[in-house]
Tab-separated table of C-alpha atoms in Angstrom:
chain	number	residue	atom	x	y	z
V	1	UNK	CA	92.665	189.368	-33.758
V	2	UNK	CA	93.031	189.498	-37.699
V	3	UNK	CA	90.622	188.184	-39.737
V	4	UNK	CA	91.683	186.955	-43.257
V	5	UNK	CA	89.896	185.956	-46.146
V	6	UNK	CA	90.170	185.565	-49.939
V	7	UNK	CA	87.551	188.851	-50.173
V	8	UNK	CA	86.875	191.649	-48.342
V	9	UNK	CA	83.690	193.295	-48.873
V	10	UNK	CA	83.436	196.740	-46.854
V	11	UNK	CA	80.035	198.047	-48.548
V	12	UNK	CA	81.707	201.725	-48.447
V	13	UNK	CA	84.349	201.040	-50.569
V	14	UNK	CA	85.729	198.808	-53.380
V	15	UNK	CA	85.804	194.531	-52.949
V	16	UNK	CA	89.657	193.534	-52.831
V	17	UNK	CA	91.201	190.120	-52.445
V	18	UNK	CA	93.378	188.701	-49.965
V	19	UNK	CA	92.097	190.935	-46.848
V	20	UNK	CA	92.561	191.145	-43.618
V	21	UNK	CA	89.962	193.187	-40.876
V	22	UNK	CA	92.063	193.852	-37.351
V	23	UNK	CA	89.886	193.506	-34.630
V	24	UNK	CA	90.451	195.611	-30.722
V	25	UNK	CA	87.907	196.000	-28.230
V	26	UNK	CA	84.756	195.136	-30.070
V	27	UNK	CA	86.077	197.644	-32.916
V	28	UNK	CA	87.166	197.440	-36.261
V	29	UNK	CA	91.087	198.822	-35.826
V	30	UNK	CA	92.443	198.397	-38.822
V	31	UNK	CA	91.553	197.109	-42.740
V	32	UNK	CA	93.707	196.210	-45.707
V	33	UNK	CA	95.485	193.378	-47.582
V	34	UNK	CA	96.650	190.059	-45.797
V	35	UNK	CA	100.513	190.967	-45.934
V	36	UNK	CA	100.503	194.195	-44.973
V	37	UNK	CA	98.628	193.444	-41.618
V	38	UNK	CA	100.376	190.536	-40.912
V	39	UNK	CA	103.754	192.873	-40.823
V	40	UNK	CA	101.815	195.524	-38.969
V	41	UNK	CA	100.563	193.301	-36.237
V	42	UNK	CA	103.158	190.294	-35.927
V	43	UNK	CA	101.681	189.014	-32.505
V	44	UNK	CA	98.206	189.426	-32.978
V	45	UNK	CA	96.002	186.012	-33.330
V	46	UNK	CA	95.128	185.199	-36.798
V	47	UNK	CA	92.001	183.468	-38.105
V	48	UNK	CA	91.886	182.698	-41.678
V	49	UNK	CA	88.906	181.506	-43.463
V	50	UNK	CA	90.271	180.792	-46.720
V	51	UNK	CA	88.635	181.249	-50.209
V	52	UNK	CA	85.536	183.302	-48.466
V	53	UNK	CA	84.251	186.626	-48.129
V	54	UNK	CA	84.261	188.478	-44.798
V	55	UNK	CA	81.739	190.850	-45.242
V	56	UNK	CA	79.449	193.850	-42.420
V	57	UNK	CA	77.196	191.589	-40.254
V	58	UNK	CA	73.928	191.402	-42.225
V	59	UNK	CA	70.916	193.854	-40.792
V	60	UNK	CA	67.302	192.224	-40.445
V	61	UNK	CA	65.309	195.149	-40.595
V	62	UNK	CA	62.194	193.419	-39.724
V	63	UNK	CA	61.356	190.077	-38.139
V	64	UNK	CA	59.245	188.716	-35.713
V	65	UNK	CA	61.672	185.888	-33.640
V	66	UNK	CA	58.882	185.453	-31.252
V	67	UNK	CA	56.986	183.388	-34.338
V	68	UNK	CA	60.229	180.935	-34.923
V	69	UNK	CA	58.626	178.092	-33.697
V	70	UNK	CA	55.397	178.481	-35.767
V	71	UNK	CA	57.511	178.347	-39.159
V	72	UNK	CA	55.891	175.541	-41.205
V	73	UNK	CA	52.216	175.198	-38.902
V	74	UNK	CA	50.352	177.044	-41.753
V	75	UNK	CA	51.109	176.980	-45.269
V	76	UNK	CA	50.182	177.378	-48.737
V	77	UNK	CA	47.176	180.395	-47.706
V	78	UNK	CA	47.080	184.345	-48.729
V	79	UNK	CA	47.617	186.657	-46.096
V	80	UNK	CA	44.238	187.178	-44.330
V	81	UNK	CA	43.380	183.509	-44.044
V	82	UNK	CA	47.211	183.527	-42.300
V	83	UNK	CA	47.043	186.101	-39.416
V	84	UNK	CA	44.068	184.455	-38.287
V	85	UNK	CA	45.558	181.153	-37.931
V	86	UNK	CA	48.682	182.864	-36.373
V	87	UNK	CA	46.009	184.675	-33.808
V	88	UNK	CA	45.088	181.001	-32.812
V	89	UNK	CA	47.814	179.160	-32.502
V	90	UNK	CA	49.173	182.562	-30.421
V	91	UNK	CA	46.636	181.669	-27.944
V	92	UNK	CA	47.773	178.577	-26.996
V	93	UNK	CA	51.238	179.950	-26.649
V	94	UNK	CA	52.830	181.275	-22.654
V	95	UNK	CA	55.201	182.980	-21.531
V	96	UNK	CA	57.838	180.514	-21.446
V	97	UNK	CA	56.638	180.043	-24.580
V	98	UNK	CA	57.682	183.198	-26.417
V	99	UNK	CA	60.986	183.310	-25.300
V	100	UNK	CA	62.061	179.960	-26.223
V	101	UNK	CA	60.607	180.498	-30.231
V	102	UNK	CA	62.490	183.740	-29.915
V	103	UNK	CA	65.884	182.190	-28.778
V	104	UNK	CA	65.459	179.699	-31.674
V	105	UNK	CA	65.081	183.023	-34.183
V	106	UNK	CA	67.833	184.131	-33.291
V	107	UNK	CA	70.138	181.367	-33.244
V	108	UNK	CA	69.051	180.865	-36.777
V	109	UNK	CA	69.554	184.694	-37.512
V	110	UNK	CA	73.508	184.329	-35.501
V	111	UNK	CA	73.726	181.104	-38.086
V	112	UNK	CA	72.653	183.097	-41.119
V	113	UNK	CA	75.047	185.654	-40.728
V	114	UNK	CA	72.235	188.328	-38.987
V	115	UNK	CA	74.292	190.528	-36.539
V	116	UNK	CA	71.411	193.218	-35.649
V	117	UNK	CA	67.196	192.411	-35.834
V	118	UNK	CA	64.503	195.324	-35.647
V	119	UNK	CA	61.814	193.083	-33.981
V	120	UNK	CA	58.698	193.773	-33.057
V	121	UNK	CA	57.264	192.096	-30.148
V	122	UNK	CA	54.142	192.558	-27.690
V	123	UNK	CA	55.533	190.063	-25.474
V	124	UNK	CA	58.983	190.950	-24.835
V	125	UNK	CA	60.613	188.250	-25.970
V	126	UNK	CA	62.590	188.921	-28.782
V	127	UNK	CA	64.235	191.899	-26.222
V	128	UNK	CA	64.787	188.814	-23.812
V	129	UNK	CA	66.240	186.731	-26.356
V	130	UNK	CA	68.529	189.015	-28.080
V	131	UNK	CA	70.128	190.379	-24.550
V	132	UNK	CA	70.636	186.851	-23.601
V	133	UNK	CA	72.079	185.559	-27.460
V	134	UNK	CA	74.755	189.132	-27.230
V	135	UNK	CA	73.022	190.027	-30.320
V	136	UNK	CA	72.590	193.864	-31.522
V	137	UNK	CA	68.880	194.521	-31.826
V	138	UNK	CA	66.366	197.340	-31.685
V	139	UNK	CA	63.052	196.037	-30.201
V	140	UNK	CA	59.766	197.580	-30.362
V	141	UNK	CA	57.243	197.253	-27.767
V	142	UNK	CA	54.037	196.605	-30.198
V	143	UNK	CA	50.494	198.754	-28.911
V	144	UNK	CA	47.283	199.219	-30.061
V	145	UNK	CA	43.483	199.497	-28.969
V	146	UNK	CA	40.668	200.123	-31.859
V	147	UNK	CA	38.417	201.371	-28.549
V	148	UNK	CA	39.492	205.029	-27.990
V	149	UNK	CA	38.939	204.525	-24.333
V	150	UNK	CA	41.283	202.318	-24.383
V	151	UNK	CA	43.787	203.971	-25.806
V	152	UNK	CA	45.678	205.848	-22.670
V	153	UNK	CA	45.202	202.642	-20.798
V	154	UNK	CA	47.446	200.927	-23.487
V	155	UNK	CA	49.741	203.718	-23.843
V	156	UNK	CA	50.499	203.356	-20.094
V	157	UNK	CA	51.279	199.880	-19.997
V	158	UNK	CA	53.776	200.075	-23.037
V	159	UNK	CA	55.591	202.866	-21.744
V	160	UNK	CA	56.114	201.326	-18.214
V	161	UNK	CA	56.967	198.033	-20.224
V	162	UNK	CA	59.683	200.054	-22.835
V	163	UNK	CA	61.181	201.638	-19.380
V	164	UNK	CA	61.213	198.116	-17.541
V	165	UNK	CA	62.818	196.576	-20.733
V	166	UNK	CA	65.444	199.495	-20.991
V	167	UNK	CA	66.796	198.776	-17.494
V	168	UNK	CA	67.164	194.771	-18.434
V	169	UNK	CA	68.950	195.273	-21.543
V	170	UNK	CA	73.250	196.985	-22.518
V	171	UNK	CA	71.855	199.587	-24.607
V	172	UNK	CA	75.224	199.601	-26.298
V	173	UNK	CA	73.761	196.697	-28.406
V	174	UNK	CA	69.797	197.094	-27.628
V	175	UNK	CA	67.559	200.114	-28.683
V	176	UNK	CA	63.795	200.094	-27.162
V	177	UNK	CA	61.248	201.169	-29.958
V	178	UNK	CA	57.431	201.566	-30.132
V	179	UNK	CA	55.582	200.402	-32.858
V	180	UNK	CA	51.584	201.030	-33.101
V	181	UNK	CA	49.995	197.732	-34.168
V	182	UNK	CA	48.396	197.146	-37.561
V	183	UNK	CA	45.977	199.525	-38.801
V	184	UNK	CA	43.085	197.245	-38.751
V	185	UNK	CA	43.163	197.386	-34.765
V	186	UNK	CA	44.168	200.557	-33.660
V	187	UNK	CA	42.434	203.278	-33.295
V	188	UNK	CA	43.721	206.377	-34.974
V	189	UNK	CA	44.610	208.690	-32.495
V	190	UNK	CA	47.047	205.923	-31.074
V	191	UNK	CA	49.407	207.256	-33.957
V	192	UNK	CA	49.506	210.766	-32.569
V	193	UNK	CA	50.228	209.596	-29.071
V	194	UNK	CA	52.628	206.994	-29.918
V	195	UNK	CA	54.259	210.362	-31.585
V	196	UNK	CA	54.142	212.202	-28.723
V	197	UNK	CA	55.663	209.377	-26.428
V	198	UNK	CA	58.982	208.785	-29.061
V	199	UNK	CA	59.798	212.574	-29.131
V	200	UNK	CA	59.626	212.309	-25.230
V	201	UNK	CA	61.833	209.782	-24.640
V	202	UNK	CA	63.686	209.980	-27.811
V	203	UNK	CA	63.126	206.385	-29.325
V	204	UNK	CA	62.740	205.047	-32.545
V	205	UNK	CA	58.919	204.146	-34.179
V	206	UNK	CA	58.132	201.381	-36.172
V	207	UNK	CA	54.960	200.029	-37.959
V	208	UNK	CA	53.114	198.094	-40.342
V	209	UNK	CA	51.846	199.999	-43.217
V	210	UNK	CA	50.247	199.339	-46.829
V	211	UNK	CA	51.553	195.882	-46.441
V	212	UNK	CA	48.679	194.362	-48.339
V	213	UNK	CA	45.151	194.692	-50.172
V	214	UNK	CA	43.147	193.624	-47.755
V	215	UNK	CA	44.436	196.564	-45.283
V	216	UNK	CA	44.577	199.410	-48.182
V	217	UNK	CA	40.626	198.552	-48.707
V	218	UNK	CA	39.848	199.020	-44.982
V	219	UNK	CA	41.295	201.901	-45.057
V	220	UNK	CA	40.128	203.556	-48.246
V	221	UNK	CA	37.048	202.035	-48.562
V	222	UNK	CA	35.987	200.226	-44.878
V	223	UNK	CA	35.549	197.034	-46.265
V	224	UNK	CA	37.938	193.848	-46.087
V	225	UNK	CA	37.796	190.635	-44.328
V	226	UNK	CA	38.864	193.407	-41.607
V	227	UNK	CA	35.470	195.454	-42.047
V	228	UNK	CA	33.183	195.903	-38.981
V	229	UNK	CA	31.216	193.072	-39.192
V	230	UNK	CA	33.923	190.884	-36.990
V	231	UNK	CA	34.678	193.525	-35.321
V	232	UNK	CA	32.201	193.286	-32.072
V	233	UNK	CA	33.290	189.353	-32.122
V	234	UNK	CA	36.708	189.454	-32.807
V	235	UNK	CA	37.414	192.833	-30.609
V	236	UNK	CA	35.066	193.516	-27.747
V	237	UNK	CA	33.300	196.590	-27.533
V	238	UNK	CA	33.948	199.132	-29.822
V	239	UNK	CA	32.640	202.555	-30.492
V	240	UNK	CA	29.973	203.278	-33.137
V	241	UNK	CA	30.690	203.458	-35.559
V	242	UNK	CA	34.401	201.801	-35.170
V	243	UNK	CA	35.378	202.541	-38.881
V	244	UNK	CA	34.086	204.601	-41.626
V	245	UNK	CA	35.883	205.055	-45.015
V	246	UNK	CA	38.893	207.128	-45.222
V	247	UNK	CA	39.172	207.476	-48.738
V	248	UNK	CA	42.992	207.741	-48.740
V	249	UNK	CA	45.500	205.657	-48.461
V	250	UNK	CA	47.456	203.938	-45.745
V	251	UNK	CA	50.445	206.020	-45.402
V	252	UNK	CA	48.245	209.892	-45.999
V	253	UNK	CA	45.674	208.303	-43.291
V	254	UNK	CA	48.984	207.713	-41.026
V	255	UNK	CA	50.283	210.784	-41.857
V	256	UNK	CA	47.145	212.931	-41.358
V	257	UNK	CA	47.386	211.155	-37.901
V	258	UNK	CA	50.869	212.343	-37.034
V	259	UNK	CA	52.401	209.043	-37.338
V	260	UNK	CA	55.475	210.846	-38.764
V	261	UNK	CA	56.359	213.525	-36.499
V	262	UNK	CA	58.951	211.729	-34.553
V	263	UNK	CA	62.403	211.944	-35.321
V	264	UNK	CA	62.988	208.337	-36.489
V	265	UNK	CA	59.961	206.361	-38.398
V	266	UNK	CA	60.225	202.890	-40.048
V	267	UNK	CA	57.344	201.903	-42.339
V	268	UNK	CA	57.429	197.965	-42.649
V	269	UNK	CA	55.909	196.601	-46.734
V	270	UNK	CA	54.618	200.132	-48.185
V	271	UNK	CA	53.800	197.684	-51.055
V	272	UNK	CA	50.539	199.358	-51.834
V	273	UNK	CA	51.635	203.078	-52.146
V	274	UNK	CA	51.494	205.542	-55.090
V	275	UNK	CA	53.644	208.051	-56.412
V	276	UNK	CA	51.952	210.359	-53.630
V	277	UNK	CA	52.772	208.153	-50.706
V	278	UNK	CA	56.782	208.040	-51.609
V	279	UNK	CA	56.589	211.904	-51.853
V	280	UNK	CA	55.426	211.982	-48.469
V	281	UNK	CA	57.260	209.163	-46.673
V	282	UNK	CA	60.783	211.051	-48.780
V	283	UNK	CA	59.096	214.319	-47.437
V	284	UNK	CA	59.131	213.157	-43.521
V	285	UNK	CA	62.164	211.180	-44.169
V	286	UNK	CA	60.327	207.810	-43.022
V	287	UNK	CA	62.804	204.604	-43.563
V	288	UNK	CA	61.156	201.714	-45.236
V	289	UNK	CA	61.717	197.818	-44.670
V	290	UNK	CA	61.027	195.519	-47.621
V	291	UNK	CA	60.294	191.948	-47.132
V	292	UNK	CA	60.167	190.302	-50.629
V	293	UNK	CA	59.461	186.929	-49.481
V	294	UNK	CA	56.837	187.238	-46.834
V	295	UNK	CA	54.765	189.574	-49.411
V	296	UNK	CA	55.502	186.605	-52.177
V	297	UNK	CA	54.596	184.086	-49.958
V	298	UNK	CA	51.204	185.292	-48.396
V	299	UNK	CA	50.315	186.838	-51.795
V	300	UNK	CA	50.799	190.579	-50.403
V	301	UNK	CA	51.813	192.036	-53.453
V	302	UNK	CA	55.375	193.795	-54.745
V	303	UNK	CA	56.823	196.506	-53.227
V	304	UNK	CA	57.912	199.288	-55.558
V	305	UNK	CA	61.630	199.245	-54.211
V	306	UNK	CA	63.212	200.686	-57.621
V	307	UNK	CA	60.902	203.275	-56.359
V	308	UNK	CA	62.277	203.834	-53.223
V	309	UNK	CA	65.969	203.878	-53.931
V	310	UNK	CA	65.458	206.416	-56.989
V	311	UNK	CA	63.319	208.788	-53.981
V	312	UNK	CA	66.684	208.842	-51.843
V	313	UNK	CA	64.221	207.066	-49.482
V	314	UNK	CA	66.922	204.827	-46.420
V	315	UNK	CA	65.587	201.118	-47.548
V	316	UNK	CA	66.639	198.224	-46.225
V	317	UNK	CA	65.388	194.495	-46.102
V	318	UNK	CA	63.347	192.218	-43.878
V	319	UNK	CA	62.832	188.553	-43.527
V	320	UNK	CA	59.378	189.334	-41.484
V	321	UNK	CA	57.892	186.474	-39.340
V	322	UNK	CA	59.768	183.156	-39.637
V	323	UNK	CA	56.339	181.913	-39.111
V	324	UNK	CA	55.787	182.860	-42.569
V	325	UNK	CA	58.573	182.425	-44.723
V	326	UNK	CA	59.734	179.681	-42.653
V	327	UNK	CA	63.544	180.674	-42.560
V	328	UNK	CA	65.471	183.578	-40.822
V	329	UNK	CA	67.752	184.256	-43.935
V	330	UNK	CA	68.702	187.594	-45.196
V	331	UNK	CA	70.628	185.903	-48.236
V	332	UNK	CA	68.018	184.202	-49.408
V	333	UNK	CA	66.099	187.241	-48.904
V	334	UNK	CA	68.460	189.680	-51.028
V	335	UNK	CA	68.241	186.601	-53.861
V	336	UNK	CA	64.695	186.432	-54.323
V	337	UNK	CA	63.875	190.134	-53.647
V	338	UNK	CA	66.141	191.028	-57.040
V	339	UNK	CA	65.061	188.415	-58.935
V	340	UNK	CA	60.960	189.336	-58.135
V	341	UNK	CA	62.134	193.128	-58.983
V	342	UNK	CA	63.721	192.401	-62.191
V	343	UNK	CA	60.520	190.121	-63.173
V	344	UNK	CA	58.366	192.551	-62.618
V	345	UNK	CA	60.436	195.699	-63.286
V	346	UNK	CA	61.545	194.779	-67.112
V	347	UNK	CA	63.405	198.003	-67.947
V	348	UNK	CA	64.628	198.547	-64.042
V	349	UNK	CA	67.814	196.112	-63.580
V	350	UNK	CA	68.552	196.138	-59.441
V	351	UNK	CA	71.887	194.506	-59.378
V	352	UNK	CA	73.500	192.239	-56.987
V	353	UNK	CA	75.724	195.249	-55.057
V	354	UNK	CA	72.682	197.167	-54.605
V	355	UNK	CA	71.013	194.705	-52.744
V	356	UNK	CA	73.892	193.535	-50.336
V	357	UNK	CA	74.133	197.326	-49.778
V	358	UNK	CA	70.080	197.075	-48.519
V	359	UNK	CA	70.934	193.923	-46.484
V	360	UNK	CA	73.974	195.834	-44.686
V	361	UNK	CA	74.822	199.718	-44.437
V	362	UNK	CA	71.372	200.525	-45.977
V	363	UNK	CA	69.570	198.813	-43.161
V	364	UNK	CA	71.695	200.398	-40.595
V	365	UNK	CA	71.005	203.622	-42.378
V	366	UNK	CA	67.350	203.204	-41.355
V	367	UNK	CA	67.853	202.195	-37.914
V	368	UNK	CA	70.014	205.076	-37.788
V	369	UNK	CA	73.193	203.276	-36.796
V	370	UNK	CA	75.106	203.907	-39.782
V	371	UNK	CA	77.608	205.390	-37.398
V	372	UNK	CA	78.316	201.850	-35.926
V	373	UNK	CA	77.920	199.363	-38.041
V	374	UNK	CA	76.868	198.001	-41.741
V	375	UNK	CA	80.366	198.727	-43.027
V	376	UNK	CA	83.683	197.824	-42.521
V	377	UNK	CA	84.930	200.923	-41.742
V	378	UNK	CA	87.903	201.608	-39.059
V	379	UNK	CA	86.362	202.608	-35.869
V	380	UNK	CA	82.652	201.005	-36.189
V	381	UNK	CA	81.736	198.439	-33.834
V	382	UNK	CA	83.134	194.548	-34.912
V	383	UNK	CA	79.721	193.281	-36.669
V	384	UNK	CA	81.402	190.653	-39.173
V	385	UNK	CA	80.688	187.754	-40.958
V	386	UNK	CA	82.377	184.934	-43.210
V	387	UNK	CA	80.549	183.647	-45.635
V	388	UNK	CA	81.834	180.484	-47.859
V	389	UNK	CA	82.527	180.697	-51.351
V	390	UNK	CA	84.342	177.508	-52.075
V	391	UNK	CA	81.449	175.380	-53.450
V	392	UNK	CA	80.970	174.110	-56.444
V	393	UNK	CA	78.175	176.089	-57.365
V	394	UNK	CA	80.082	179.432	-56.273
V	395	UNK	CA	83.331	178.373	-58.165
V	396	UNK	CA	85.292	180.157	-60.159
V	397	UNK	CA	84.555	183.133	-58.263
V	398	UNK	CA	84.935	186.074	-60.359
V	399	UNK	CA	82.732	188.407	-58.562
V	400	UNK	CA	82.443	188.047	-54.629
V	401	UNK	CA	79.255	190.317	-54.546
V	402	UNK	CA	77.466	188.730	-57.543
V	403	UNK	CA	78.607	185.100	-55.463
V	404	UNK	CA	77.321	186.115	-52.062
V	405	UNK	CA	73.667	187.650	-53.545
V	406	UNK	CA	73.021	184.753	-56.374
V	407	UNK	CA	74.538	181.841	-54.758
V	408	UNK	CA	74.850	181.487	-50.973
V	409	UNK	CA	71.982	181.325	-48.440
V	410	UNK	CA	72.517	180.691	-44.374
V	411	UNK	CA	73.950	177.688	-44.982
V	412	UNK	CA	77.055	179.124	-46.036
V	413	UNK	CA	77.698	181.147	-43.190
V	414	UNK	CA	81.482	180.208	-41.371
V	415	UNK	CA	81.444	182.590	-38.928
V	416	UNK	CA	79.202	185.472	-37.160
V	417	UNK	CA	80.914	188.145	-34.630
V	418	UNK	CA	78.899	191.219	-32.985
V	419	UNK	CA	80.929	193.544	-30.922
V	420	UNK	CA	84.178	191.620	-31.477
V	421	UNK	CA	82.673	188.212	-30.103
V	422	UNK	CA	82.242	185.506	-31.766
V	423	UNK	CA	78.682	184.311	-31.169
V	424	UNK	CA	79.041	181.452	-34.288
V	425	UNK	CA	80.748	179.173	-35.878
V	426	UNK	CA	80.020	176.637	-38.663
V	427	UNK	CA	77.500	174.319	-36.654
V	428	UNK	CA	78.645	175.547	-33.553
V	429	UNK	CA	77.263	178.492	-31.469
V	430	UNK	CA	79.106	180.380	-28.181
V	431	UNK	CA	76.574	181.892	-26.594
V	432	UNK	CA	74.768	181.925	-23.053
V	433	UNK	CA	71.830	179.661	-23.819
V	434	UNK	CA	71.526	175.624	-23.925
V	435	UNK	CA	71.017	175.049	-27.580
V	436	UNK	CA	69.800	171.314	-27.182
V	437	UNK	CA	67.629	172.460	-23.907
V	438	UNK	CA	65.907	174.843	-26.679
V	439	UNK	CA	65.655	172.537	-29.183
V	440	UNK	CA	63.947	170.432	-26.569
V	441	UNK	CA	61.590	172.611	-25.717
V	442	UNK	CA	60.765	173.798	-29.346
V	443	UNK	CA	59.619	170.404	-30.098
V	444	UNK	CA	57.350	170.449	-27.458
V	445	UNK	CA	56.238	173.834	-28.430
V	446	UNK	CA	55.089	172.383	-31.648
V	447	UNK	CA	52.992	169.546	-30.614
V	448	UNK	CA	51.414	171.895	-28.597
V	449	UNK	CA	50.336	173.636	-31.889
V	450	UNK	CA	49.866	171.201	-33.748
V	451	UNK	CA	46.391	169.992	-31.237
């Protein structure tokens, strides 16, 4: 199959126009202008998607689809006053559940051009969801326990859980993580262990770390609206004391834990790290996922991403839980990340290729899949999307990156292909799931909620 378009963006290499990617066997076989293919492969099928840019399927490198159907139950709160409404609406939630809110993630990701998620999940769910949806994904099965007697208990059951989930999934698409819960309820030899376990089996670590005040004074200073007093009501029996001051921060606590000896770390925020902390995280070559909206949104903070890209540090970016930025949609994500950086970076100018790079081959870098996708590069696996540039507000194109980054979102999204398949087109999805059965339930979801 050829794909054509007006602009061909490969990430690795220069933008041209009037493009063509050959597609074989879930691979990218070939690359280069319209004509040229067309002579090389007269009998192959061609698709043509006009004045648009086919572009490396976009990486989410951290989201929650599980929390789908909870986008737009709480709004207009800062962070801590959040997670504890998402704890209680959780509750109400089942199995069945879960895996519906995740299948409506990711048909919004597959609509907004998202070809791989790193999700992390206690449930399951997400892994579910993205086998079923032929989605590329690396899934983390979440743990923690603040009780260090429960620790190997917990430990135990995620491990049999990551084993049962890597027999259900085609790990040519799906990679089963761990990722040790927040800091606030895990006790701190869980990071050590978790360790242990991902050099074992060889799989990839992610978790939640300096993401916001609230955690950075519980761990520096033991008090927060995550300080002991809730702690007997909130978590059962603890030991005691359950948490004294640390007097460091988040990511030298982690570290002085061994949360980084593993071959393959993502830290998730790091939005409340010093000079120190990006040393370190360089040092143990720790991957960091940036999620501009959710921390704007819950009033987390800014992550120091010029930062991070001047450290050599692999960065890439997140939408986080639908539940709070209420949209799965990694162009509006690159969009308002730059523009909050160059608000609050005067001096510092991130530009428009620098974060399409973040949303594609850099995200891949920190998943460590650079090798197959996040470029369009002959001999990676087909990841590709189409993405509309004929609208008024996008016309005259002069610059296909600058277009993509400052003027499309999701909704501009023609086409989405992982591993040569089509999974969307505009409006219209081709994949193994009932979308108006989901929608169905969703609703229902929702009222249930809403009680």
């Amino acid at each position: 199959m050829l794909l054509c378009a007006q602009y061909i963006l490969p990430i690795t290499s220069e933008p041209f126009q009037n493009g063509a990617v050959l597609v074989r066997d879930g691979r990218i076989c070939d690359i280069g202008t319209t004509d040229m293919l067309k002579l090389r492969y007269p009998d192959e099928e061609i698709v043509d998607y006009g004045l648009a840019a086919l572009m490396p399927g976009l990486v989410d490198l951290h989201t929650h689809l599980e929390n789908s159907v909870m986008r737009g139950i709480v709004h207009d709160v800062p962070y801590t006053t959040w997670i504890t409404s998402m704890l209680e609406k959780s509750a109400k939630m089942d199995v069945g559940d879960w895996y519906d809110s995740a299948i409506l993630g990711g048909l919004e990701a597959l609509s907004s051009g998202i070809t791989c998620v790193a999700d992390i999940t206690a449930t399951g769910a997400a892994c579910t969801a993205t086998q079923k949806l032929g989605m590329r994904s690396v899934i983390y099965r979440e743990v923690g326990a603040m009780d260090k007697r429960r620790v190997d208990y917990a430990m135990r059951v995620a491990e049999n859980d990551i084993m049962h989930w890597r027999e259900e999934v085609d790990s040519s698409r799906i990679t089963i993580g761990i990722a040790p819960a927040a800091m606030y309820v895990c006790h701190p030899s869980m990071f050590g262990k978790v360790s242990d376990f991902a050099r074992r089996e060889n799989v990839p670590v992610a978790m939640h770390m300096a993401g916001n005040r609230e955690e950075f004074n519980f761990i520096k200073y033991g008090s927060s609206p995550f300080s002991v007093h809730t702690m007997d009501q909130k978590r059962g029996y603890v030991e005691v004391p359950p948490w004294l001051p640390t007097g460091t921060t988040p990511v030298r606590y982690a570290l002085n834990w061994g949360a980084f000896e593993s071959d393959n770390v993502l830290a998730i925020h790091c939005v409340h790290v010093d000079d120190e902390d990006v040393k370190k995280l360089k040092e143990y070559d720790v991957a960091v996922a940036v999620c501009p909206r959710c921390n704007a949104q819950l009033g987390m903070g800014v992550a120091p991403l010029t930062e991070f890209l001047r450290s050599g540090l692999r960065t890439g970016i997140g939408t986080d839980s639908p539940a709070a930025t209420d949209s799965t949609d990694l162009l509006t994500e690159m969009r308002i990340g730059m523009l909050v950086q160059r608000a609050v970076n005067v001096g510092q100018f991130l530009d428009s290729a620098t974060m399409l790079e973040m949303a594609t081959i850099g995200g891949a870098r920190a998943l460590k899949l650079d090798d197959k996708i996040g470029s369009l590069d002959i001999g990676k696996r087909a990841d590709l999307v189409a993405v509309d540039l004929s609208g008024s507000h996008q016309t005259p194109t002069t610059d296909p990156v600058s277009a993509v980054v400052n003027t499309c979102s999701g909704a501009d999204v023609l086409m989405t292909m992982v591993d040569g398949v089509q999974l969307y087109e505009k409006n219209k999805w081709h994949v193994d799931v009932e979308v108006a059965k989901n929608i169905a339930r969703v609703i229902e979801i929702r009222g249930k909620l809403r009680m």
